[in-house]
Short mmCIF file of C-alpha atoms and ligand atoms in Angstrom, two decimals:
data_model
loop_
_atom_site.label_atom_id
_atom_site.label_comp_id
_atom_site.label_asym_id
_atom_site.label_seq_id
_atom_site.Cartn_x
_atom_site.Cartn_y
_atom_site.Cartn_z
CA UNK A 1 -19.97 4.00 -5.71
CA UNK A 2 -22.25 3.60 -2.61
CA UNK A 3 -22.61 6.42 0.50
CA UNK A 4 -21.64 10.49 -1.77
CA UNK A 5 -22.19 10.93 -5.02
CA UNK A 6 -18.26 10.73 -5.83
CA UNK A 7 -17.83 8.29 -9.33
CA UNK A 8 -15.61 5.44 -9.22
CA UNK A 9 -12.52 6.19 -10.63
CA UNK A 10 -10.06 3.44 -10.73
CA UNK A 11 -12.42 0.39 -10.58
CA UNK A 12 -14.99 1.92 -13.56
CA UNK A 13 -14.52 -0.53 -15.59
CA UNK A 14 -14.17 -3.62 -13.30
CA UNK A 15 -16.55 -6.55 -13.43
CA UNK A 16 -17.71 -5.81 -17.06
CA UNK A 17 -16.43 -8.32 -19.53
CA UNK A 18 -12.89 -9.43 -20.70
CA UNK A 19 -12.06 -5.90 -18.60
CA UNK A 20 -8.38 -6.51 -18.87
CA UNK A 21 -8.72 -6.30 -22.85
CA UNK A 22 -8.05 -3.82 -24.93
CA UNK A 23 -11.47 -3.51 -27.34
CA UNK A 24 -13.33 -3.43 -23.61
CA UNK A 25 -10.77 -0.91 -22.42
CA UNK A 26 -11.11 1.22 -25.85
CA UNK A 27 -14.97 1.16 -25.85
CA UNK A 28 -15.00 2.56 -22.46
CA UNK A 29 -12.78 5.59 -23.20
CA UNK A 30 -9.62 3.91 -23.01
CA UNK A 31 -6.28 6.00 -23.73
CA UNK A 32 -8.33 8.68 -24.28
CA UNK A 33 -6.07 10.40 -21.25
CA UNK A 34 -3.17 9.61 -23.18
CA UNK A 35 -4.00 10.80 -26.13
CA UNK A 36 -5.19 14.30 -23.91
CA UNK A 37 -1.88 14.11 -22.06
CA UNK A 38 0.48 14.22 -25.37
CA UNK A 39 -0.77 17.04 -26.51
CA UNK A 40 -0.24 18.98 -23.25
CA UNK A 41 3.15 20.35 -22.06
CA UNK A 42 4.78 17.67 -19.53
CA UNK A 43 5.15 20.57 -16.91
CA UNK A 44 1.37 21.82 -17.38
CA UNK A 45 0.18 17.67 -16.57
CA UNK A 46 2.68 17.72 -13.38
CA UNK A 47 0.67 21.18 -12.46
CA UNK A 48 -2.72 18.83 -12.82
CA UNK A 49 -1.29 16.00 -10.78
CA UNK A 50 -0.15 18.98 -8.04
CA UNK A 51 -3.53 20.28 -8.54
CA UNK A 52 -5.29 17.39 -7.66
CA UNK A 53 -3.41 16.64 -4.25
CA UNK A 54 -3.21 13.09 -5.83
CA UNK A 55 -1.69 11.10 -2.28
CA UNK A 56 0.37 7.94 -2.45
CA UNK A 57 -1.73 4.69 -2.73
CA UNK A 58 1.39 2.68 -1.80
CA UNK A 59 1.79 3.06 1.74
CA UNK A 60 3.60 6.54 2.68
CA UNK A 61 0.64 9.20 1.13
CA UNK A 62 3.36 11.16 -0.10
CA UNK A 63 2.01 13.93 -2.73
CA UNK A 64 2.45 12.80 -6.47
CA UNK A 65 3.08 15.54 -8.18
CA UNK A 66 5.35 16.99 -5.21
CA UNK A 67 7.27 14.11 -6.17
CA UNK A 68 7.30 14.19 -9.38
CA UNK A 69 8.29 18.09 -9.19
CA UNK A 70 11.64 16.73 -7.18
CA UNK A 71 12.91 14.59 -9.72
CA UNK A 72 16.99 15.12 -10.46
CA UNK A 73 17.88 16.95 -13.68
CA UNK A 74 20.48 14.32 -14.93
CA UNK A 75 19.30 12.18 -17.75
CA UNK A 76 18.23 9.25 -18.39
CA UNK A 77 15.47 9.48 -15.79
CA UNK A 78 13.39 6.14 -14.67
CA UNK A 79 9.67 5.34 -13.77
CA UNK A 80 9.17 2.46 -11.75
CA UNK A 81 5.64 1.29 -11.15
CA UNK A 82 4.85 -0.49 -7.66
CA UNK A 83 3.12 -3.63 -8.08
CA UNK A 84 4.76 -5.49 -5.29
CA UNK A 85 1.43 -5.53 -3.40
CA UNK A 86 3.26 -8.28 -0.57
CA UNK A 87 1.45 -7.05 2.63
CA UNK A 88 -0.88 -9.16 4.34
CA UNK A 89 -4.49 -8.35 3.86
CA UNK A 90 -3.86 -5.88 0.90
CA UNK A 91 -5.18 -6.84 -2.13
CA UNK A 92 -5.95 -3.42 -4.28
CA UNK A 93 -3.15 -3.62 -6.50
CA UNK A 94 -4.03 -7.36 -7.36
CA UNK A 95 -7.33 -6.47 -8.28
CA UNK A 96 -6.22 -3.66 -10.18
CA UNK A 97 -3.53 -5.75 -12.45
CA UNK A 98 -5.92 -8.25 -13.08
CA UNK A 99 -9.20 -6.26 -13.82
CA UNK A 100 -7.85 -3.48 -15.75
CA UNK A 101 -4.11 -3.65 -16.92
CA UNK A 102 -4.51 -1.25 -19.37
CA UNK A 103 -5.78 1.63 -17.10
CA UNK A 104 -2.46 1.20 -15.10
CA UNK A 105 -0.49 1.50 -18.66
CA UNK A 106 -1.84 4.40 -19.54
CA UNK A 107 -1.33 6.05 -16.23
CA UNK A 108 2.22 4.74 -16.88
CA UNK A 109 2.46 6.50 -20.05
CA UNK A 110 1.05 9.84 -18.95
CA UNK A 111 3.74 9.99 -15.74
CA UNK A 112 6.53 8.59 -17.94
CA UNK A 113 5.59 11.70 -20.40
CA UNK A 114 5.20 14.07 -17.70
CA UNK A 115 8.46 13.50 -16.14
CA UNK A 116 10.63 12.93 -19.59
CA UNK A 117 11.47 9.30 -18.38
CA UNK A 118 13.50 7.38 -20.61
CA UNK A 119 12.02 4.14 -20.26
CA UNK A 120 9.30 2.32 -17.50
CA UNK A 121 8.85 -0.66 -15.92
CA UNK A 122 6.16 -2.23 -13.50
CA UNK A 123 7.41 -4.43 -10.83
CA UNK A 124 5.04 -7.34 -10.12
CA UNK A 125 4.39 -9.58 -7.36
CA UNK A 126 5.86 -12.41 -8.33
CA UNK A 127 2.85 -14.72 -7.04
CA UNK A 128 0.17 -12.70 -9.12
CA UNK A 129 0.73 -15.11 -12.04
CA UNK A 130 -2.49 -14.44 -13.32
CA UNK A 131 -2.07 -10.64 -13.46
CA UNK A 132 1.29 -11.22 -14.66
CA UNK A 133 -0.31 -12.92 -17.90
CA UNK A 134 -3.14 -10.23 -18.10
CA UNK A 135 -1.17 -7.24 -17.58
CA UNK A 136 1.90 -8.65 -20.23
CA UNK A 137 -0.69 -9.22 -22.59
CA UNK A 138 -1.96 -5.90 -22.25
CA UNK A 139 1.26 -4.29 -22.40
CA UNK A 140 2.09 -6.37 -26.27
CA UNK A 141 -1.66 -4.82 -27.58
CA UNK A 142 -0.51 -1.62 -26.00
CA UNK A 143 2.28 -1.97 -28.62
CA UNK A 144 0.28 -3.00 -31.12
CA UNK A 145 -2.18 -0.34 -30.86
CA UNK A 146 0.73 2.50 -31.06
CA UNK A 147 0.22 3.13 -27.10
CA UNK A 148 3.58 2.49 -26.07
CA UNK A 149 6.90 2.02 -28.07
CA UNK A 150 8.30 4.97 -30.83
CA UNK A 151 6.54 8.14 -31.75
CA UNK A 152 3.72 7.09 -29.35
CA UNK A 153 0.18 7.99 -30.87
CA UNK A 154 2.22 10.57 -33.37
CA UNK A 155 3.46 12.50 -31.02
CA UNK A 156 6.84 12.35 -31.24
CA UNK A 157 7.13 10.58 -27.55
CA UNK A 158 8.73 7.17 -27.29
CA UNK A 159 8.87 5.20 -24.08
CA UNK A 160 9.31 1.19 -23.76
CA UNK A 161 7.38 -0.66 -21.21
CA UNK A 162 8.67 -3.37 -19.22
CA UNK A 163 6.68 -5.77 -17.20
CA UNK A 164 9.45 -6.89 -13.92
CA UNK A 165 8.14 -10.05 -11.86
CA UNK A 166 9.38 -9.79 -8.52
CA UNK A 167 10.83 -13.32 -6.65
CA UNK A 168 8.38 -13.69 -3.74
CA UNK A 169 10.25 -11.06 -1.18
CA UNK A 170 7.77 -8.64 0.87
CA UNK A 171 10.76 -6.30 1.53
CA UNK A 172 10.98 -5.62 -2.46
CA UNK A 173 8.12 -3.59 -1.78
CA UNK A 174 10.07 -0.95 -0.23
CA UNK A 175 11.05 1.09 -3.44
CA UNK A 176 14.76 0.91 -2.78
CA UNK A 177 14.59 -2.72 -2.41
CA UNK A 178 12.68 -3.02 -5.48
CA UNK A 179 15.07 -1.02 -7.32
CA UNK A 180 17.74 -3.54 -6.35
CA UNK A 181 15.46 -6.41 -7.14
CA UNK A 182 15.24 -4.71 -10.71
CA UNK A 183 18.99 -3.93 -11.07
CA UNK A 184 19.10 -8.12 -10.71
CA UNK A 185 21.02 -7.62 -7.20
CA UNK A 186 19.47 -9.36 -3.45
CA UNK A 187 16.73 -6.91 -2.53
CA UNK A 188 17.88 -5.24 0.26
CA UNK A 189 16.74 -1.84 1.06
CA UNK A 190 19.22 0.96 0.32
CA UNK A 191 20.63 3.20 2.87
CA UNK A 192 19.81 7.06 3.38
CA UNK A 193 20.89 9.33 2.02
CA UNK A 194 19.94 9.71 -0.74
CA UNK A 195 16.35 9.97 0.81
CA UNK A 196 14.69 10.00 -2.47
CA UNK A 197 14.82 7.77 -5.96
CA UNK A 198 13.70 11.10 -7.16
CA UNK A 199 17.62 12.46 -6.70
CA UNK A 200 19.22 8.99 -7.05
CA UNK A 201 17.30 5.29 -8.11
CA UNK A 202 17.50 2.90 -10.74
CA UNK A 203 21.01 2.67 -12.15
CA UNK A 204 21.82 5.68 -9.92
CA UNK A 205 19.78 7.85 -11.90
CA UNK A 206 16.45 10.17 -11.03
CA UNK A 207 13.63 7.89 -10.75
CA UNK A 208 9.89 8.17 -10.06
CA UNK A 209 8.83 4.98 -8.04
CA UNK A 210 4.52 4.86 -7.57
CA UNK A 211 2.08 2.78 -6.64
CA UNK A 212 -0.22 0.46 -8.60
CA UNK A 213 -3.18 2.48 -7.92
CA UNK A 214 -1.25 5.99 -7.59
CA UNK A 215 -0.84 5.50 -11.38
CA UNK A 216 -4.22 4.02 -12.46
CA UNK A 217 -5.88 7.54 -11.31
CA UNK A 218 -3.99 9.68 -13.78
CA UNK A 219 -6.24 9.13 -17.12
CA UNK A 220 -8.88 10.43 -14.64
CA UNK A 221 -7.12 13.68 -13.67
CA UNK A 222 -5.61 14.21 -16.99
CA UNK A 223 -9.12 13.89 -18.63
CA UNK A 224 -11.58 15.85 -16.18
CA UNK A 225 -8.64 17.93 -14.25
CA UNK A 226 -6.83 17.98 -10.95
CA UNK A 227 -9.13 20.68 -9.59
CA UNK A 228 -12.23 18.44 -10.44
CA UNK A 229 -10.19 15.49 -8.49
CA UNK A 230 -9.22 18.01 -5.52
CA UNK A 231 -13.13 18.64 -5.34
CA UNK A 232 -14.02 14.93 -3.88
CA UNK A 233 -12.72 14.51 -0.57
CA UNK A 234 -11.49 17.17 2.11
CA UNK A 235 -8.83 19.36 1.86
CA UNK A 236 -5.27 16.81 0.97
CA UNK A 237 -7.03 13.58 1.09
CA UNK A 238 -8.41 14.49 -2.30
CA UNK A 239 -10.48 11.80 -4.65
CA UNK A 240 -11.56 8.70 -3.87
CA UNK A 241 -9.31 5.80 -2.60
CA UNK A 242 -9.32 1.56 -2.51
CA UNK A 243 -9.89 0.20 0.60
CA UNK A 244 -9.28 -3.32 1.01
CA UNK A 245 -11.74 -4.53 3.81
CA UNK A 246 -10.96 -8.04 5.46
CA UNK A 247 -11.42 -10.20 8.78
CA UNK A 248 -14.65 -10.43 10.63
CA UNK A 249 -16.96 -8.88 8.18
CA UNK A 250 -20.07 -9.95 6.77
CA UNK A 251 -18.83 -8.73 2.46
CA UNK A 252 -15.07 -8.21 2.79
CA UNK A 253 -13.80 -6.71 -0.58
CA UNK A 254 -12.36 -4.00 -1.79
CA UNK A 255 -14.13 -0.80 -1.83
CA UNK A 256 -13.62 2.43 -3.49
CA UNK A 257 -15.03 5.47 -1.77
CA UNK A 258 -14.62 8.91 -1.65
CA UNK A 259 -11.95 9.95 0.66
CA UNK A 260 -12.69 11.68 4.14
CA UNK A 261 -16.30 11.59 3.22
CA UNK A 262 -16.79 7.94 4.41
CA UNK A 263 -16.02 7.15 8.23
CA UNK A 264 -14.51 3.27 9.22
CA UNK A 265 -18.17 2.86 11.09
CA UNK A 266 -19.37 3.33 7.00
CA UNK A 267 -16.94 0.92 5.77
CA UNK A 268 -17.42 -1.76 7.94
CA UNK A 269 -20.84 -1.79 8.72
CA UNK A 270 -22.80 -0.12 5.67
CA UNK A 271 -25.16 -2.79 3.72
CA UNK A 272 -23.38 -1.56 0.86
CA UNK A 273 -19.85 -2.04 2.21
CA UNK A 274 -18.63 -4.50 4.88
CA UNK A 275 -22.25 -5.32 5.95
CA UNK A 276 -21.52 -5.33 9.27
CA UNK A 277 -19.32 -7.40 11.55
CA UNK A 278 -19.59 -11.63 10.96
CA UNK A 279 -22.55 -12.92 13.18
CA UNK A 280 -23.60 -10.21 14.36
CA UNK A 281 -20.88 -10.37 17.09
CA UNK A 282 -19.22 -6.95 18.65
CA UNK A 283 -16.66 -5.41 17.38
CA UNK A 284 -13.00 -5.69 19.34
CA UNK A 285 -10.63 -3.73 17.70
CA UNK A 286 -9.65 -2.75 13.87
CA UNK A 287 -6.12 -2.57 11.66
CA UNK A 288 -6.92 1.13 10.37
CA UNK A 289 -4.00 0.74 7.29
CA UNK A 290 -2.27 -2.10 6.93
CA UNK A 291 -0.39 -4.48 9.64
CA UNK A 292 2.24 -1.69 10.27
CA UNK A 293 0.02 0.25 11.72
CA UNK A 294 -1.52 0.84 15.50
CA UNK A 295 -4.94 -0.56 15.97
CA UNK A 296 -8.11 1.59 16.53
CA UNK A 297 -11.11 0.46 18.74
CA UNK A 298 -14.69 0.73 18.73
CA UNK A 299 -14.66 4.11 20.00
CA UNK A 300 -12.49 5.08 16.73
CA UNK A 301 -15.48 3.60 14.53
CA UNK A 302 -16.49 7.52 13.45
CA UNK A 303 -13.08 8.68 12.12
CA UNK A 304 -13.23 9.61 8.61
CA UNK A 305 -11.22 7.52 5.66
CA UNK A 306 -8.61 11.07 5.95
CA UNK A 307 -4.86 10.49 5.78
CA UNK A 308 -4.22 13.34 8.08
CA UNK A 309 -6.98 12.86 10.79
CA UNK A 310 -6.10 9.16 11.60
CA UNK A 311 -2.14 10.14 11.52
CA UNK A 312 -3.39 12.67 14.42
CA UNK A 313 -4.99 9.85 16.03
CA UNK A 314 -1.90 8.02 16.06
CA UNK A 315 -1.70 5.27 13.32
CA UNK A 316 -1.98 5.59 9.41
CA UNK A 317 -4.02 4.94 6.41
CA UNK A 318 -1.07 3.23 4.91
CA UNK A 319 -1.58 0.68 2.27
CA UNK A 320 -5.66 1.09 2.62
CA UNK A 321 -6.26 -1.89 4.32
CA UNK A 322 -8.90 -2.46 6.99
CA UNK A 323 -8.87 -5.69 9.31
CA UNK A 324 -11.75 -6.21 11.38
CA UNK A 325 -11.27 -8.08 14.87
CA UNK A 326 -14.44 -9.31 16.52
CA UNK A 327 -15.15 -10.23 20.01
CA UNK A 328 -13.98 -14.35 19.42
CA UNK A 329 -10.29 -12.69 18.20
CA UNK A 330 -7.77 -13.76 20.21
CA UNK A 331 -5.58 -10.32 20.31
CA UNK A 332 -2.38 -12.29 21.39
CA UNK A 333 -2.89 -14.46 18.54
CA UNK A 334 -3.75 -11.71 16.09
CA UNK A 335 -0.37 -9.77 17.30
CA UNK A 336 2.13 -12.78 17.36
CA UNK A 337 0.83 -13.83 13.41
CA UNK A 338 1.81 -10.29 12.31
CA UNK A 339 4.76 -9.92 14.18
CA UNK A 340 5.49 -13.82 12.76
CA UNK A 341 5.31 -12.21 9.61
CA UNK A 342 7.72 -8.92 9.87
CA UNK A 343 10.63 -11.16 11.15
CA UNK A 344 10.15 -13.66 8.76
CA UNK A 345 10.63 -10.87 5.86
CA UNK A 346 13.25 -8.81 7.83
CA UNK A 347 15.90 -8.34 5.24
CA UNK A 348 18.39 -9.26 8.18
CA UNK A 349 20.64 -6.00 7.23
CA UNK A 350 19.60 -4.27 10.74
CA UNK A 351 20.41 -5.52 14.41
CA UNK A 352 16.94 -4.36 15.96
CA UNK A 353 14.55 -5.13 13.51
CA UNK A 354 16.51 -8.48 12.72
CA UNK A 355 17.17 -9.53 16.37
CA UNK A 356 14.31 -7.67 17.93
CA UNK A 357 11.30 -9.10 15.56
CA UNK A 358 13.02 -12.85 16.49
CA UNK A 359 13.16 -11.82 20.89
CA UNK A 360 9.05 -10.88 20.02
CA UNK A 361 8.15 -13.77 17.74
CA UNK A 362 9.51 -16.04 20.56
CA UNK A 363 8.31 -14.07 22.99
CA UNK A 364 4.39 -13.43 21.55
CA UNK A 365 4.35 -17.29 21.02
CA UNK A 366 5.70 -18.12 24.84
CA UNK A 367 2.92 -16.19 26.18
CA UNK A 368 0.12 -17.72 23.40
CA UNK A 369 0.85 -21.40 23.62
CA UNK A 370 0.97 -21.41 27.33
CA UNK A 371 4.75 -20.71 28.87
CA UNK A 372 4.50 -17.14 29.31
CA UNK A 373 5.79 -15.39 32.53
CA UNK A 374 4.27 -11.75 34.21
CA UNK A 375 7.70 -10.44 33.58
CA UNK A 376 7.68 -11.24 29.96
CA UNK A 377 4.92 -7.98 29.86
CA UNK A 378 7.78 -5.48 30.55
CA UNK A 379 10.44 -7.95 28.20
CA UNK A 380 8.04 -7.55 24.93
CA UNK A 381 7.61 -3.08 26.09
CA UNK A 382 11.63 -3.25 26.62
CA UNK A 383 12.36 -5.17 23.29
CA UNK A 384 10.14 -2.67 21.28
CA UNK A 385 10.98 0.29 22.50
CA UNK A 386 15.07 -0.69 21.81
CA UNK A 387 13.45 -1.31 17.99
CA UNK A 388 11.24 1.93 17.93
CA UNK A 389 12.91 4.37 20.87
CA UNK A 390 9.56 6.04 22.55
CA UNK A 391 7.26 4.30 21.15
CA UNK A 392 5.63 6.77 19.78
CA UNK A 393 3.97 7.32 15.95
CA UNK A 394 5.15 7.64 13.54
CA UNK A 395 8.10 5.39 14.95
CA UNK A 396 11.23 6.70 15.24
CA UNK A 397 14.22 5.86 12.51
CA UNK A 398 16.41 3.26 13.72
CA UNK A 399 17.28 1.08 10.98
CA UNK A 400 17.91 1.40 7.15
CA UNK A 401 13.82 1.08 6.25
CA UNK A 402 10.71 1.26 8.08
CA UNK A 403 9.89 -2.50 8.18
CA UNK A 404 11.68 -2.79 11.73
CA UNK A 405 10.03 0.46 13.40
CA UNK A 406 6.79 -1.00 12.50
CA UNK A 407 7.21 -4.31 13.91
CA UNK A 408 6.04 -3.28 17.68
CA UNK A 409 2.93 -1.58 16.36
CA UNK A 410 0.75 -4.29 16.91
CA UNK A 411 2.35 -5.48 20.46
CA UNK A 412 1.88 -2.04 21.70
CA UNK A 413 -1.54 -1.44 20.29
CA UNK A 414 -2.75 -5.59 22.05
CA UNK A 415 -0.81 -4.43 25.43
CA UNK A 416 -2.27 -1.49 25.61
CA UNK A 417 -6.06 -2.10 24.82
CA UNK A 418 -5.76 -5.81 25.90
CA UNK A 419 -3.18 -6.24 28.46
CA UNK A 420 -5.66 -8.38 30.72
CA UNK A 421 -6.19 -10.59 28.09
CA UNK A 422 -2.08 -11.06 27.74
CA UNK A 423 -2.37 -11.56 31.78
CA UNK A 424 -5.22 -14.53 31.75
CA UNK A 425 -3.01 -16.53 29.33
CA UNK A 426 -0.13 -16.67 31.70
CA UNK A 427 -2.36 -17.24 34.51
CA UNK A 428 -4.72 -19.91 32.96
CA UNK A 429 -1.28 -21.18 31.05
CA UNK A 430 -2.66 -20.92 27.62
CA UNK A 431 -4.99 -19.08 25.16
CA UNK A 432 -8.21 -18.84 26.11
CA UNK A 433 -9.67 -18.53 23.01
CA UNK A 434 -8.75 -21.70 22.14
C1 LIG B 501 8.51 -2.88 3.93
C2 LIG B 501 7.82 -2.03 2.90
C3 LIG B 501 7.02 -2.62 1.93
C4 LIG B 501 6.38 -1.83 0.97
N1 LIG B 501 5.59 -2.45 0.04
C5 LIG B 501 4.99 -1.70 -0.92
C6 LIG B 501 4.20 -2.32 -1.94
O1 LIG B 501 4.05 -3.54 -1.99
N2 LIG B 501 3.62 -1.51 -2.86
C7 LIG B 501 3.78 -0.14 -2.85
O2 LIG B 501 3.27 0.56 -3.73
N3 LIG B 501 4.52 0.48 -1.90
C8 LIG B 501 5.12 -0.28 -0.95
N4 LIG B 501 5.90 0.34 -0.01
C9 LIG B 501 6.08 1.81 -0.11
C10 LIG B 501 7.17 2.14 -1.16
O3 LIG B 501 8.43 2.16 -0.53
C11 LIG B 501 6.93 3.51 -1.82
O4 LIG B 501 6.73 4.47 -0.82
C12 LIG B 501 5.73 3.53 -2.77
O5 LIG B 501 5.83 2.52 -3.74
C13 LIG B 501 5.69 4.89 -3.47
O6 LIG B 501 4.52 4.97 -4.27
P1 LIG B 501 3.37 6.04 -3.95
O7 LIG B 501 4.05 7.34 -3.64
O8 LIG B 501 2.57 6.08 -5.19
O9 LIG B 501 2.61 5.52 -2.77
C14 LIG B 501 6.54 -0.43 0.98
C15 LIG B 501 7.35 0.17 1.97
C16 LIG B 501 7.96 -0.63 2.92
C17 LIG B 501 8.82 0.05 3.96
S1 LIG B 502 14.65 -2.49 8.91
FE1 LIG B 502 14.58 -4.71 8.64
S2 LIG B 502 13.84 -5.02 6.57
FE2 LIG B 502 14.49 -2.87 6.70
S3 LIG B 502 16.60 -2.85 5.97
FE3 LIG B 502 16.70 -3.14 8.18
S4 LIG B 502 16.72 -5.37 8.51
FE4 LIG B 502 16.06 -4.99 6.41
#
C-alpha cells in the first residue's frame, strides 16, 4: 500500500492467482480469523470490533460494533451482508466479491458468531454475474471445508450461508429495501420507526445489515486486534479504507489507503494512485463520496480521506467514491446525468423525491440542450429546497429514505461553484462544451 506504512488489509490477497479459491485463500492464512474467533466469547469479539472504531464501508460510517452492541434480544436474529454495490462510480464491493469471496465469508462467519445470528445471507447485485458465480462457489467449498454449515470447525457453532441475487434495483441498496427484496416483496424502503434492523429487520426480527467491505475487515481485527486496527488512521476514521477513484484521471482504480493519513490531492494526483488528472488538464471540481454527496473544489484538494473532517466541510465520504471533473467537464451535464439517475431509481413511494427529481431532470436538461430560461435558476433552488428544506448537509428528512434528500446535492454544489456556466448556456442557447 503506497504513501504510510499502513498494510493492505482487505485487498491482500488480490491480483495473486485463482484469488477467489479456496487452496489460494488457505495458503495465505485463510479462516485463520475464524478459527481465532470461535474460540473467543461472542461478546469479547464485539469488544474488538468496538475497539477498533471499525466505520461503515456502505455509505452511512456508522460504528460496527456500536451496531452490533444494539441488536434486539428476541431470537432468531439475522445477518444480512450488503453487496448491492448499485451506485454509480462505486465499484469496491465488485472487486471485493470477485477477487476474494472467501475473505467476505469469513468476515460473515465471525459477525454471524459474534452476534448469535441464526442464519446469514449476502445480497448481491444482481448484474455482478461473475461474482455471483465466484462468490457461490466459494460459499459450497466453504461447506465443504467445515467453514460454514453444523458444528462449524468443531465448535459447536452452526450458521447456513445464503448467497441472495438482487433484481437490478439501486434502491435495494438501502438496507430496508433490501430486506424487502429478500423477504421476496417490491423493494421499497421501509418506513421509520423502527430506525434500526438492529431492533426490527428481516422477518421482523433483530438483524445486522453491513457492507461488503465492512465485513471483509473482520479476519483482520479478529487476528491482530481492534486496538492494532484503531492504531492506523486518526482518531474514528480508524484502518485503512477502499477508495474507488474514477473520471478524469490518468490510473482510475480502486485504492486502499490508510484512512485520514492520505489527503484527496494524494489520491488523485500521486504516481502511485490516480497519477494525476487526464492530460495534464486542471482540475474543476471533485465528487468527495459518492453522487449523493456535495462536490469539493480545487481548493478542497488537501483534506484528509477522514469521515469526520469532510462531514465538517459539508459533504461525506459516503460509499468511498472519488469522481474527478477536469476543466473540459461540462458541470450542467455532469449534474443533470446524476440527477437523471436518482429519479430514474426513485422508488416512487415519496411526493418530493418522486415529483421533485422528475421537475429537475426536466429542468437540468431544458437548460443543457438549449431551452433554458434565467428564471429557471431560482425554479431548480425552489424545487430542491421543497425536497431537502434549507439546503443544508446533511439534508434534512423529508421522505421515507435518504435517496430523495440527496437528489439536489449535485444542483446545489454546480449552482453554486458554476452558476455562470448555467448562465452562458441560456444565453448562448446551448452547452458550450459541446
Ligand atoms: C439509496 C441507498 C442506496 C444504498 N446502497 C447501498 C449499497 O449498495 N451497499 C451498501 O453497503 N450500503 C448501501 N446503502 C447504505 C445501507 O442502507 C446501509 O447503511 C449499509 O448497508 C450498512 O452497512 P455498513 O454499516 O457496514 O456501512 C444505501 C443507502 C441508500 C439510502
Ligand atoms: S425517498 Fe425516494 S427512493 Fe426513498 S422511499 Fe421515498 S420515493 Fe422511495
Amino acid at each position: 500500500m503506497p504513501l504510510t506504512d499502513a498494510p493492505a488489509i482487505v485487498t491482500a490477497r488480490l491480483g495473486g492467482p485463482e484469488s477467489w479459491s479456496l487452496p489460494a485463500y488457505l495458503a495465505r492464512g485463510g479462516y485463520q480469523g475464524l478459527r481465532k474467533a470461535l474460540t473467543m466469547k461472542p461478546e469479547d469479539i464485539t469488544a474488538e470490533v468496538l475497539a477498533s472504531s471499525l466505520l461503515g464501508r456502505g455509505g452511512a460510517g456508522f460504528e460496527a460494533g456500536k451496531k452490533w452492541s444494539m441488536l434486539a434480544k428476541a431470537r432468531p436474529a439475522y445477518l444480512v451482508v450488503n453487496g448491492d454495490e448499485s451506485e454509480p462510480c462505486t465499484f469496491k464491493d465488485h472487486m471485493l466479491i470477485e477477487g476474494d469471496p472467501h475473505q467476505i465469508i469469513e468476515g460473515t462467519l465471525i459477525c454471524a458468531y459474534a452476534i448469535g445470528a441464526a442464519q446469514a445471507f449476502i445480497f448481491v447485485r444482481g448484474e455482478f454475474a461473475l461474482g455471483i458465480e465466484r462468490l457461490t462457489a466459494a460459499v459450497d467449498e466453504a461447506y465443504r471445508h467445515g467453514a460454514i454449515g453444523n458444528d462449524i470447525f468443531g465448535s459447536g457453532f452452526s450458521l447456513d450461508l445464503v448467497v441472495h441475487p438482487g433484481a437490478g434495483a439501486y434502491i435495494c441498496g438501502e438496507e430496508t429495501a433490501l430486506l424487502e427484496s429478500l423477504e421476496g416483496k417490491r423493494g421499497y424502503p421501509r418506513e421509520k420507526p423502527p430506525w434500526f434492523p438492529a431492533v426490527k429487520g428481516l422477518y421482523a426480527q433483530p438483524t445486522i445489515v453491513n457492507n461488503v467491505e465492512t465485513m471483509s475487515n473482520l479476519p483482520w481485527i479478529v487476528l491482530n486486534g481492534g486496538a492494532e486496527f484503531a492504531a492506523l488512521g486518526v482518531g474514528r476514521s480508524a484502518g485503512t479504507r477502499i477508495f474507488s477513484l474514477s473520471g478524469h484521471v490518468n490510473r482510475p482504480a480502486n485504492y486502499e489507503v490508510e484512512m485520514s493519513k492520505v489527503t484527496f490531492r494524494d489520491l488523485i494526483y500521486d504516481p502511485a494512485l490516480g497519477g494525476g488528472v487526464r492530460n495534464g488538464a486542471q482540475l474543476k471540481a471533485f465528487v468527495p463520496g459518492g453522487v449523493s454527496a456535495p462536490w469539493f473544489g480545487p481548493d478542497q484538494l488537501d483534506m484528509p480521506l477522514d469521515q469526520d473532517a469532510v462531514g465538517k466541510a459539508g459533504s461525506m465520504l459516503g460509499s468511498g467514491s472519488v469522481v474527478v471533473m477536469d476543466e473540459t467537464t461540462c458541470m450542467v451535464r455532469a449534474a443533470w446525468r446524476i440527477t437523471r439517475f436518482f429519479h430514474r431509481e426513485s422508488c416512487g413511494q415519496c411526493t418530493p423525491c418522486r415529483e421533485g427529481g422528475g421537475w429537475l431532470d426536466k429542468v437540468m436538461r431544458r437548460i443543457e440542450t438549449g431551452a433554458g430560461r434565467e428564471s429557471d435558476l431560482e425554479l431548480l433552488i425552489d424545487v430542491c429546497d421543497n425536497i431537502a428544506p434549507g439546503l443544508r448537509w446533511p439534508p434534512a428528512k423529508t421522505t421515507i429514505c435518504v435517496l430523495g434528500p440527496s437528489i439536489p446535492s449535485s444542483i446545489t454544489s454546480a449552482l453554486n461553484m458554476f452558476r455562470d456556466e448555467f448562465l452562458l448556456h441560456i444565453k448562448e442557447g446551448g452547452c458550450p462544451f459541446a
